[in-house]
């Protein structure tokens, strides 16, 4: 099950490093990428596994992956997106240190040793790559800048580059994550919030040569919704009642004031209540106040139930897991 180029006999050895690589329509990049990764990892002199997650590629990526030696291929049954692919790889990683990177050759595996050194020297939990000189199109850069601004307002970002997949993590950090949607961009914010120590290091970024970027403009919208979700979760997942409690109290106070005002109008100006707009507003706000409070309690309970049961829910399905260093009967699922 464990892949290690240096393995002499058939004894299974626990890998020290897990390299996790999501793949979606990257047929032209995989062979070269695999060579580059192995070249760097071999030099580190410790057992390692390489996990490719084929995220429902529609091109020839799966066949290209099967040609590679000593790798683990997890084949998802459809395309779920980069965050889910990463999640799947993280969950099956067995190493003490987990390394994640893109499969489009834009990240440079040669940066891995420097990232690892920083992780160790400064005793961090994560070291993230920082693509200071990005080789992407102008439109994407503007989108990135806007996203960055929103993130700064809503959640506290700890590094310059939240989108660089090239990172090294301690095992505990990745195992604490549960990613979906466009959440890969908020991994560091989540980890920071959970108290993990994060560092960053400038890394090389190369232009894409084969295949196309999957980061379209529609993803920005989904990314924004995920950002709001994370903001909410970070701020109030412990006590959602607090958010709704504020709203409830606020409505109650304004409702009481407008109610008193309409009574004043009734007594001193002779304006009957059923002709006074303030009176209706106060009734509306009174009801809203009750509703907000009830929502708060319901959501509070739902979150408690969710936290207790969510790990039983399967968000994605794995078709097969293939170890290419194994012979014929290698289609096992675990
Ligand atoms: N990717 C994936 N599933 C997707 C989209 C992308 O696994 O639905 C992978 C893709 O193969 C690549 C990485 O995620 O390895 C980053 O994608 P891309 O290069 O398109 O994004 P960009 O670098 O342009 O932000
Ligand atoms: Mg890319």
Tab-separated table of C-alpha atoms and ligand atoms in Angstrom:
chain	number	residue	atom	x	y	z
A	1	UNK	CA	0.000	0.000	0.000
A	2	UNK	CA	2.819	2.366	0.755
A	3	UNK	CA	4.882	3.595	-2.089
A	4	UNK	CA	8.546	4.136	-1.704
A	5	UNK	CA	11.118	4.158	-4.440
A	6	UNK	CA	13.846	3.243	-2.060
A	7	UNK	CA	12.038	0.177	-0.792
A	8	UNK	CA	14.341	-2.776	-1.316
A	9	UNK	CA	12.232	-5.699	-0.152
A	10	UNK	CA	8.476	-5.955	-0.058
A	11	UNK	CA	8.242	-4.851	3.519
A	12	UNK	CA	5.713	-2.075	3.921
A	13	UNK	CA	7.204	1.026	5.402
A	14	UNK	CA	5.279	4.023	6.687
A	15	UNK	CA	6.039	7.007	4.504
A	16	UNK	CA	7.449	10.091	6.176
A	17	UNK	CA	6.296	12.391	3.381
A	18	UNK	CA	2.998	12.353	1.491
A	19	UNK	CA	2.855	14.378	-1.689
A	20	UNK	CA	-0.748	15.196	-2.554
A	21	UNK	CA	-1.528	16.329	-6.092
A	22	UNK	CA	-5.020	17.059	-7.483
A	23	UNK	CA	-5.361	16.394	-11.199
A	24	UNK	CA	-8.033	17.666	-13.541
A	25	UNK	CA	-7.378	17.502	-17.275
A	26	UNK	CA	-3.621	17.676	-17.078
A	27	UNK	CA	-2.617	14.922	-19.502
A	28	UNK	CA	0.252	16.952	-20.971
A	29	UNK	CA	1.865	17.713	-17.616
A	30	UNK	CA	1.806	14.508	-15.599
A	31	UNK	CA	4.854	12.640	-16.839
A	32	UNK	CA	7.171	15.581	-16.461
A	33	UNK	CA	5.619	16.533	-13.128
A	34	UNK	CA	6.077	13.032	-11.742
A	35	UNK	CA	9.730	13.021	-12.797
A	36	UNK	CA	10.330	16.381	-11.169
A	37	UNK	CA	8.649	15.363	-7.911
A	38	UNK	CA	10.537	12.083	-7.671
A	39	UNK	CA	13.842	13.736	-8.403
A	40	UNK	CA	13.373	16.116	-5.480
A	41	UNK	CA	11.834	13.584	-3.102
A	42	UNK	CA	14.540	10.973	-3.743
A	43	UNK	CA	17.155	13.456	-2.610
A	44	UNK	CA	15.446	13.949	0.721
A	45	UNK	CA	16.295	10.353	1.578
A	46	UNK	CA	13.133	9.456	3.492
A	47	UNK	CA	10.252	7.159	2.584
A	48	UNK	CA	7.503	8.941	0.722
A	49	UNK	CA	4.267	8.345	-1.114
A	50	UNK	CA	2.856	10.303	-4.024
A	51	UNK	CA	-0.924	10.508	-4.183
A	52	UNK	CA	-2.581	11.733	-7.360
A	53	UNK	CA	-6.268	12.488	-7.088
A	54	UNK	CA	-7.886	12.275	-10.475
A	55	UNK	CA	-10.750	14.712	-10.094
A	56	UNK	CA	-12.955	13.334	-12.867
A	57	UNK	CA	-10.654	14.360	-15.715
A	58	UNK	CA	-12.255	14.227	-19.136
A	59	UNK	CA	-9.003	13.929	-21.036
A	60	UNK	CA	-6.421	11.175	-20.964
A	61	UNK	CA	-5.059	12.046	-17.514
A	62	UNK	CA	-6.094	8.783	-15.874
A	63	UNK	CA	-4.230	6.688	-18.419
A	64	UNK	CA	-1.215	8.940	-18.130
A	65	UNK	CA	-1.311	8.474	-14.351
A	66	UNK	CA	-1.493	4.708	-14.675
A	67	UNK	CA	1.751	4.755	-16.637
A	68	UNK	CA	3.603	6.278	-13.677
A	69	UNK	CA	5.552	4.020	-11.359
A	70	UNK	CA	5.129	3.771	-7.612
A	71	UNK	CA	2.293	6.204	-7.159
A	72	UNK	CA	-1.124	5.981	-5.617
A	73	UNK	CA	-4.002	7.122	-7.794
A	74	UNK	CA	-7.339	7.951	-6.250
A	75	UNK	CA	-9.991	8.189	-8.886
A	76	UNK	CA	-13.022	10.269	-7.970
A	77	UNK	CA	-16.210	9.330	-9.769
A	78	UNK	CA	-16.706	12.836	-11.143
A	79	UNK	CA	-15.252	16.317	-11.036
A	80	UNK	CA	-15.728	17.902	-7.614
A	81	UNK	CA	-13.226	20.754	-7.673
A	82	UNK	CA	-9.788	21.341	-6.307
A	83	UNK	CA	-10.776	21.623	-2.640
A	84	UNK	CA	-12.515	18.253	-2.582
A	85	UNK	CA	-9.665	16.627	-4.466
A	86	UNK	CA	-7.227	18.001	-1.911
A	87	UNK	CA	-9.487	16.899	0.923
A	88	UNK	CA	-9.528	13.382	-0.434
A	89	UNK	CA	-5.743	13.335	-0.754
A	90	UNK	CA	-5.251	14.771	2.725
A	91	UNK	CA	-7.511	12.167	4.251
A	92	UNK	CA	-5.621	9.295	2.702
A	93	UNK	CA	-2.145	10.712	3.351
A	94	UNK	CA	-0.121	8.539	5.697
A	95	UNK	CA	2.984	10.678	6.074
A	96	UNK	CA	4.076	12.786	9.029
A	97	UNK	CA	4.586	15.693	6.648
A	98	UNK	CA	2.109	16.375	3.881
A	99	UNK	CA	3.144	18.286	0.784
A	100	UNK	CA	0.495	19.642	-1.575
A	101	UNK	CA	1.009	21.022	-5.052
A	102	UNK	CA	-0.717	21.651	-8.385
A	103	UNK	CA	-0.302	19.235	-11.250
A	104	UNK	CA	0.065	21.841	-13.984
A	105	UNK	CA	3.814	22.382	-13.533
A	106	UNK	CA	3.217	25.954	-12.376
A	107	UNK	CA	4.581	25.063	-8.937
A	108	UNK	CA	8.197	24.019	-8.886
A	109	UNK	CA	8.985	20.890	-6.833
A	110	UNK	CA	12.521	22.202	-6.381
A	111	UNK	CA	11.094	24.592	-3.770
A	112	UNK	CA	10.030	21.707	-1.521
A	113	UNK	CA	13.317	21.297	0.387
A	114	UNK	CA	13.375	25.000	1.292
A	115	UNK	CA	9.787	24.855	2.520
A	116	UNK	CA	10.585	21.787	4.605
A	117	UNK	CA	13.629	23.431	6.091
A	118	UNK	CA	11.606	26.420	7.219
A	119	UNK	CA	8.920	24.142	8.670
A	120	UNK	CA	11.523	22.378	10.742
A	121	UNK	CA	13.776	25.299	11.682
A	122	UNK	CA	10.964	27.523	12.856
A	123	UNK	CA	8.870	24.689	14.207
A	124	UNK	CA	5.818	25.725	12.222
A	125	UNK	CA	2.733	23.685	11.339
A	126	UNK	CA	2.436	24.961	7.784
A	127	UNK	CA	4.721	26.728	5.346
A	128	UNK	CA	2.964	28.180	2.336
A	129	UNK	CA	4.479	29.139	-0.980
A	130	UNK	CA	4.200	32.751	-2.022
A	131	UNK	CA	4.065	33.337	-5.759
A	132	UNK	CA	5.400	36.839	-5.674
A	133	UNK	CA	5.818	37.018	-9.422
A	134	UNK	CA	2.700	35.328	-10.686
A	135	UNK	CA	2.597	34.100	-14.219
A	136	UNK	CA	-1.133	34.413	-14.794
A	137	UNK	CA	-3.387	36.435	-17.040
A	138	UNK	CA	-4.349	40.019	-16.116
A	139	UNK	CA	-8.059	39.187	-15.578
A	140	UNK	CA	-7.167	36.501	-13.062
A	141	UNK	CA	-4.872	38.892	-11.239
A	142	UNK	CA	-7.636	41.508	-10.850
A	143	UNK	CA	-9.970	38.821	-9.547
A	144	UNK	CA	-7.293	37.714	-7.121
A	145	UNK	CA	-6.805	41.268	-5.860
A	146	UNK	CA	-10.554	41.729	-5.289
A	147	UNK	CA	-10.742	38.418	-3.448
A	148	UNK	CA	-7.824	39.462	-1.340
A	149	UNK	CA	-9.521	42.702	-0.344
A	150	UNK	CA	-12.740	40.901	0.649
A	151	UNK	CA	-10.804	38.377	2.661
A	152	UNK	CA	-8.997	41.112	4.496
A	153	UNK	CA	-12.309	42.686	5.467
A	154	UNK	CA	-14.061	39.475	6.463
A	155	UNK	CA	-11.455	37.069	7.724
A	156	UNK	CA	-7.956	37.633	8.913
A	157	UNK	CA	-5.499	36.436	6.313
A	158	UNK	CA	-2.096	35.565	7.593
A	159	UNK	CA	-0.052	35.353	4.397
A	160	UNK	CA	0.328	37.183	1.097
A	161	UNK	CA	-0.662	34.353	-1.189
A	162	UNK	CA	-3.653	32.262	-0.167
A	163	UNK	CA	-3.992	30.538	-3.525
A	164	UNK	CA	-0.637	28.822	-3.857
A	165	UNK	CA	-1.155	25.084	-3.534
A	166	UNK	CA	2.526	24.407	-2.984
A	167	UNK	CA	2.713	23.969	0.762
A	168	UNK	CA	4.132	21.709	3.401
A	169	UNK	CA	2.024	20.761	6.389
A	170	UNK	CA	2.477	18.819	9.552
A	171	UNK	CA	0.144	15.881	9.626
A	172	UNK	CA	-2.063	17.229	12.424
A	173	UNK	CA	-2.784	20.401	10.463
A	174	UNK	CA	-4.173	18.676	7.363
A	175	UNK	CA	-6.020	16.109	9.407
A	176	UNK	CA	-7.933	18.921	11.104
A	177	UNK	CA	-9.372	20.103	7.787
A	178	UNK	CA	-12.609	19.235	6.072
A	179	UNK	CA	-12.678	20.975	2.721
A	180	UNK	CA	-15.310	21.414	0.066
A	181	UNK	CA	-16.329	23.836	-2.680
A	182	UNK	CA	-13.841	26.640	-3.209
A	183	UNK	CA	-12.483	26.382	0.294
A	184	UNK	CA	-8.921	25.552	-0.642
A	185	UNK	CA	-8.344	29.289	-0.744
A	186	UNK	CA	-9.225	29.594	2.924
A	187	UNK	CA	-7.176	26.706	4.250
A	188	UNK	CA	-4.678	28.998	5.915
A	189	UNK	CA	-7.379	31.184	7.465
A	190	UNK	CA	-9.014	28.056	8.890
A	191	UNK	CA	-5.733	26.703	10.210
A	192	UNK	CA	-4.826	30.036	11.716
A	193	UNK	CA	-8.167	30.138	13.421
A	194	UNK	CA	-7.539	26.661	14.812
A	195	UNK	CA	-4.278	27.910	16.271
A	196	UNK	CA	-1.743	26.311	13.914
A	197	UNK	CA	1.472	28.206	13.284
A	198	UNK	CA	1.871	29.382	9.700
A	199	UNK	CA	4.839	30.690	7.765
A	200	UNK	CA	5.429	31.638	4.152
A	201	UNK	CA	8.294	31.534	1.728
A	202	UNK	CA	8.713	32.920	-1.767
A	203	UNK	CA	8.512	30.220	-4.375
A	204	UNK	CA	8.944	29.924	-8.082
A	205	UNK	CA	5.859	30.222	-10.292
A	206	UNK	CA	6.023	29.079	-13.874
A	207	UNK	CA	3.622	29.864	-16.699
A	208	UNK	CA	1.225	27.145	-17.750
A	209	UNK	CA	2.477	25.337	-20.839
A	210	UNK	CA	0.059	22.430	-21.333
A	211	UNK	CA	-3.692	22.465	-20.718
A	212	UNK	CA	-5.874	25.323	-19.497
A	213	UNK	CA	-6.520	26.967	-16.176
A	214	UNK	CA	-9.752	25.863	-14.532
A	215	UNK	CA	-10.045	29.012	-12.557
A	216	UNK	CA	-12.894	30.680	-14.478
A	217	UNK	CA	-14.839	33.730	-13.473
A	218	UNK	CA	-17.873	31.766	-12.253
A	219	UNK	CA	-15.730	30.237	-9.537
A	220	UNK	CA	-15.242	33.703	-8.094
A	221	UNK	CA	-18.913	33.862	-7.139
A	222	UNK	CA	-18.843	30.470	-5.480
A	223	UNK	CA	-15.622	31.482	-3.836
A	224	UNK	CA	-17.342	34.532	-2.399
A	225	UNK	CA	-20.201	32.480	-0.985
A	226	UNK	CA	-17.698	30.132	0.615
A	227	UNK	CA	-15.929	33.139	2.054
A	228	UNK	CA	-19.152	34.301	3.734
A	229	UNK	CA	-19.709	30.781	5.013
A	230	UNK	CA	-16.250	30.622	6.519
A	231	UNK	CA	-16.632	34.063	8.019
A	232	UNK	CA	-19.873	33.000	9.662
A	233	UNK	CA	-18.471	29.698	10.856
A	234	UNK	CA	-15.353	31.332	12.268
A	235	UNK	CA	-17.222	34.037	14.043
A	236	UNK	CA	-20.331	32.366	15.274
A	237	UNK	CA	-20.225	28.623	14.874
A	238	UNK	CA	-19.693	28.285	18.591
A	239	UNK	CA	-22.824	30.291	19.391
A	240	UNK	CA	-25.037	31.195	16.396
A	241	UNK	CA	-27.555	32.307	18.963
A	242	UNK	CA	-25.340	35.329	19.487
A	243	UNK	CA	-25.852	36.624	15.935
A	244	UNK	CA	-29.563	36.072	15.989
A	245	UNK	CA	-29.746	37.159	19.590
A	246	UNK	CA	-28.315	40.567	18.633
A	247	UNK	CA	-30.845	40.923	15.832
A	248	UNK	CA	-33.618	39.875	18.146
A	249	UNK	CA	-32.698	42.330	20.889
A	250	UNK	CA	-32.207	45.078	18.321
A	251	UNK	CA	-35.690	44.507	16.826
A	252	UNK	CA	-37.169	44.336	20.282
A	253	UNK	CA	-35.704	47.677	21.355
A	254	UNK	CA	-36.660	49.535	18.163
A	255	UNK	CA	-40.101	47.868	18.266
A	256	UNK	CA	-40.648	49.000	21.858
A	257	UNK	CA	-39.571	52.554	21.044
A	258	UNK	CA	-41.877	52.828	18.025
A	259	UNK	CA	-44.686	51.291	20.095
A	260	UNK	CA	-44.195	53.870	22.833
A	261	UNK	CA	-44.096	56.590	20.225
A	262	UNK	CA	-47.430	55.504	18.794
A	263	UNK	CA	-48.924	55.425	22.304
A	264	UNK	CA	-47.651	58.970	22.857
A	265	UNK	CA	-49.353	59.974	19.561
A	266	UNK	CA	-52.568	58.321	20.764
A	267	UNK	CA	-52.614	60.016	24.153
A	268	UNK	CA	-51.319	63.484	23.355
A	269	UNK	CA	-52.179	63.969	19.658
A	270	UNK	CA	-55.328	61.864	19.532
A	271	UNK	CA	-54.046	59.803	16.603
A	272	UNK	CA	-55.722	56.403	16.796
A	273	UNK	CA	-53.402	53.401	16.755
A	274	UNK	CA	-54.844	51.764	13.630
A	275	UNK	CA	-53.994	54.903	11.647
A	276	UNK	CA	-50.428	55.122	12.905
A	277	UNK	CA	-47.638	53.536	10.814
A	278	UNK	CA	-45.292	53.424	13.810
A	279	UNK	CA	-47.714	51.165	15.608
A	280	UNK	CA	-47.639	48.605	12.786
A	281	UNK	CA	-43.887	48.838	12.592
A	282	UNK	CA	-43.645	48.070	16.287
A	283	UNK	CA	-45.860	45.000	15.888
A	284	UNK	CA	-43.753	43.855	12.943
A	285	UNK	CA	-40.507	44.321	14.857
A	286	UNK	CA	-41.931	42.536	17.877
A	287	UNK	CA	-42.713	39.518	15.735
A	288	UNK	CA	-39.345	39.730	14.012
A	289	UNK	CA	-37.684	39.738	17.389
A	290	UNK	CA	-39.413	36.495	18.364
A	291	UNK	CA	-38.554	34.935	14.985
A	292	UNK	CA	-34.882	35.897	15.189
A	293	UNK	CA	-34.612	34.391	18.613
A	294	UNK	CA	-36.248	31.164	17.493
A	295	UNK	CA	-33.962	30.969	14.433
A	296	UNK	CA	-30.995	31.395	16.691
A	297	UNK	CA	-32.033	28.498	18.883
A	298	UNK	CA	-32.874	26.258	15.942
A	299	UNK	CA	-29.577	26.949	14.171
A	300	UNK	CA	-27.708	26.473	17.401
A	301	UNK	CA	-29.224	23.027	17.792
A	302	UNK	CA	-28.674	22.184	14.113
A	303	UNK	CA	-24.997	23.008	14.365
A	304	UNK	CA	-24.661	20.811	17.427
A	305	UNK	CA	-26.298	17.948	15.569
A	306	UNK	CA	-24.163	18.636	12.494
A	307	UNK	CA	-20.960	18.583	14.496
A	308	UNK	CA	-21.918	15.252	15.975
A	309	UNK	CA	-22.907	13.532	12.769
A	310	UNK	CA	-21.078	15.214	9.897
A	311	UNK	CA	-18.260	12.695	9.694
A	312	UNK	CA	-20.729	9.995	8.736
A	313	UNK	CA	-21.835	11.881	5.699
A	314	UNK	CA	-20.011	11.128	2.467
A	315	UNK	CA	-19.591	14.148	0.292
A	316	UNK	CA	-17.758	12.462	-2.525
A	317	UNK	CA	-17.273	9.035	-3.948
A	318	UNK	CA	-14.093	7.267	-4.861
A	319	UNK	CA	-14.313	4.946	-7.827
A	320	UNK	CA	-11.004	3.130	-7.394
A	321	UNK	CA	-7.690	3.419	-5.670
A	322	UNK	CA	-4.756	2.166	-7.682
A	323	UNK	CA	-1.208	1.557	-6.531
A	324	UNK	CA	0.898	1.469	-9.640
A	325	UNK	CA	3.728	-0.424	-7.981
A	326	UNK	CA	1.411	-3.316	-7.339
A	327	UNK	CA	0.689	-6.026	-9.837
A	328	UNK	CA	-2.655	-7.114	-11.264
A	329	UNK	CA	-5.004	-7.199	-8.289
A	330	UNK	CA	-4.389	-3.657	-7.290
A	331	UNK	CA	-7.900	-2.312	-7.366
A	332	UNK	CA	-8.649	-2.160	-3.716
A	333	UNK	CA	-10.616	0.331	-1.769
A	334	UNK	CA	-9.935	1.325	1.780
B	1	LIG	N1	-7.952	21.046	-10.272
B	1	LIG	C1	-8.722	19.988	-9.803
B	1	LIG	N2	-10.085	20.017	-9.959
B	1	LIG	C2	-10.711	21.084	-10.554
B	1	LIG	C3	-9.918	22.170	-10.987
B	1	LIG	C4	-8.557	22.113	-10.822
B	1	LIG	O1	-8.196	19.017	-9.263
B	1	LIG	O2	-11.932	21.052	-10.673
B	1	LIG	C5	-6.491	20.992	-10.124
B	1	LIG	C6	-5.740	21.243	-11.412
B	1	LIG	O3	-5.489	20.055	-12.121
B	1	LIG	C7	-4.454	21.858	-10.924
B	1	LIG	C8	-4.882	22.619	-9.676
B	1	LIG	O4	-6.119	22.047	-9.278
B	1	LIG	O5	-3.521	20.896	-10.541
B	1	LIG	C9	-5.016	24.102	-9.926
B	1	LIG	O6	-5.847	24.350	-11.022
B	1	LIG	P1	-5.508	25.463	-12.090
B	1	LIG	O7	-4.088	25.387	-12.505
B	1	LIG	O8	-6.514	25.375	-13.159
B	1	LIG	O9	-5.758	26.787	-11.235
B	1	LIG	P2	-4.808	28.073	-11.252
B	1	LIG	O10	-3.402	27.604	-10.995
B	1	LIG	O11	-4.972	28.645	-12.603
B	1	LIG	O12	-5.373	28.881	-10.133
B	2	LIG	MG1	-2.317	26.570	-12.275
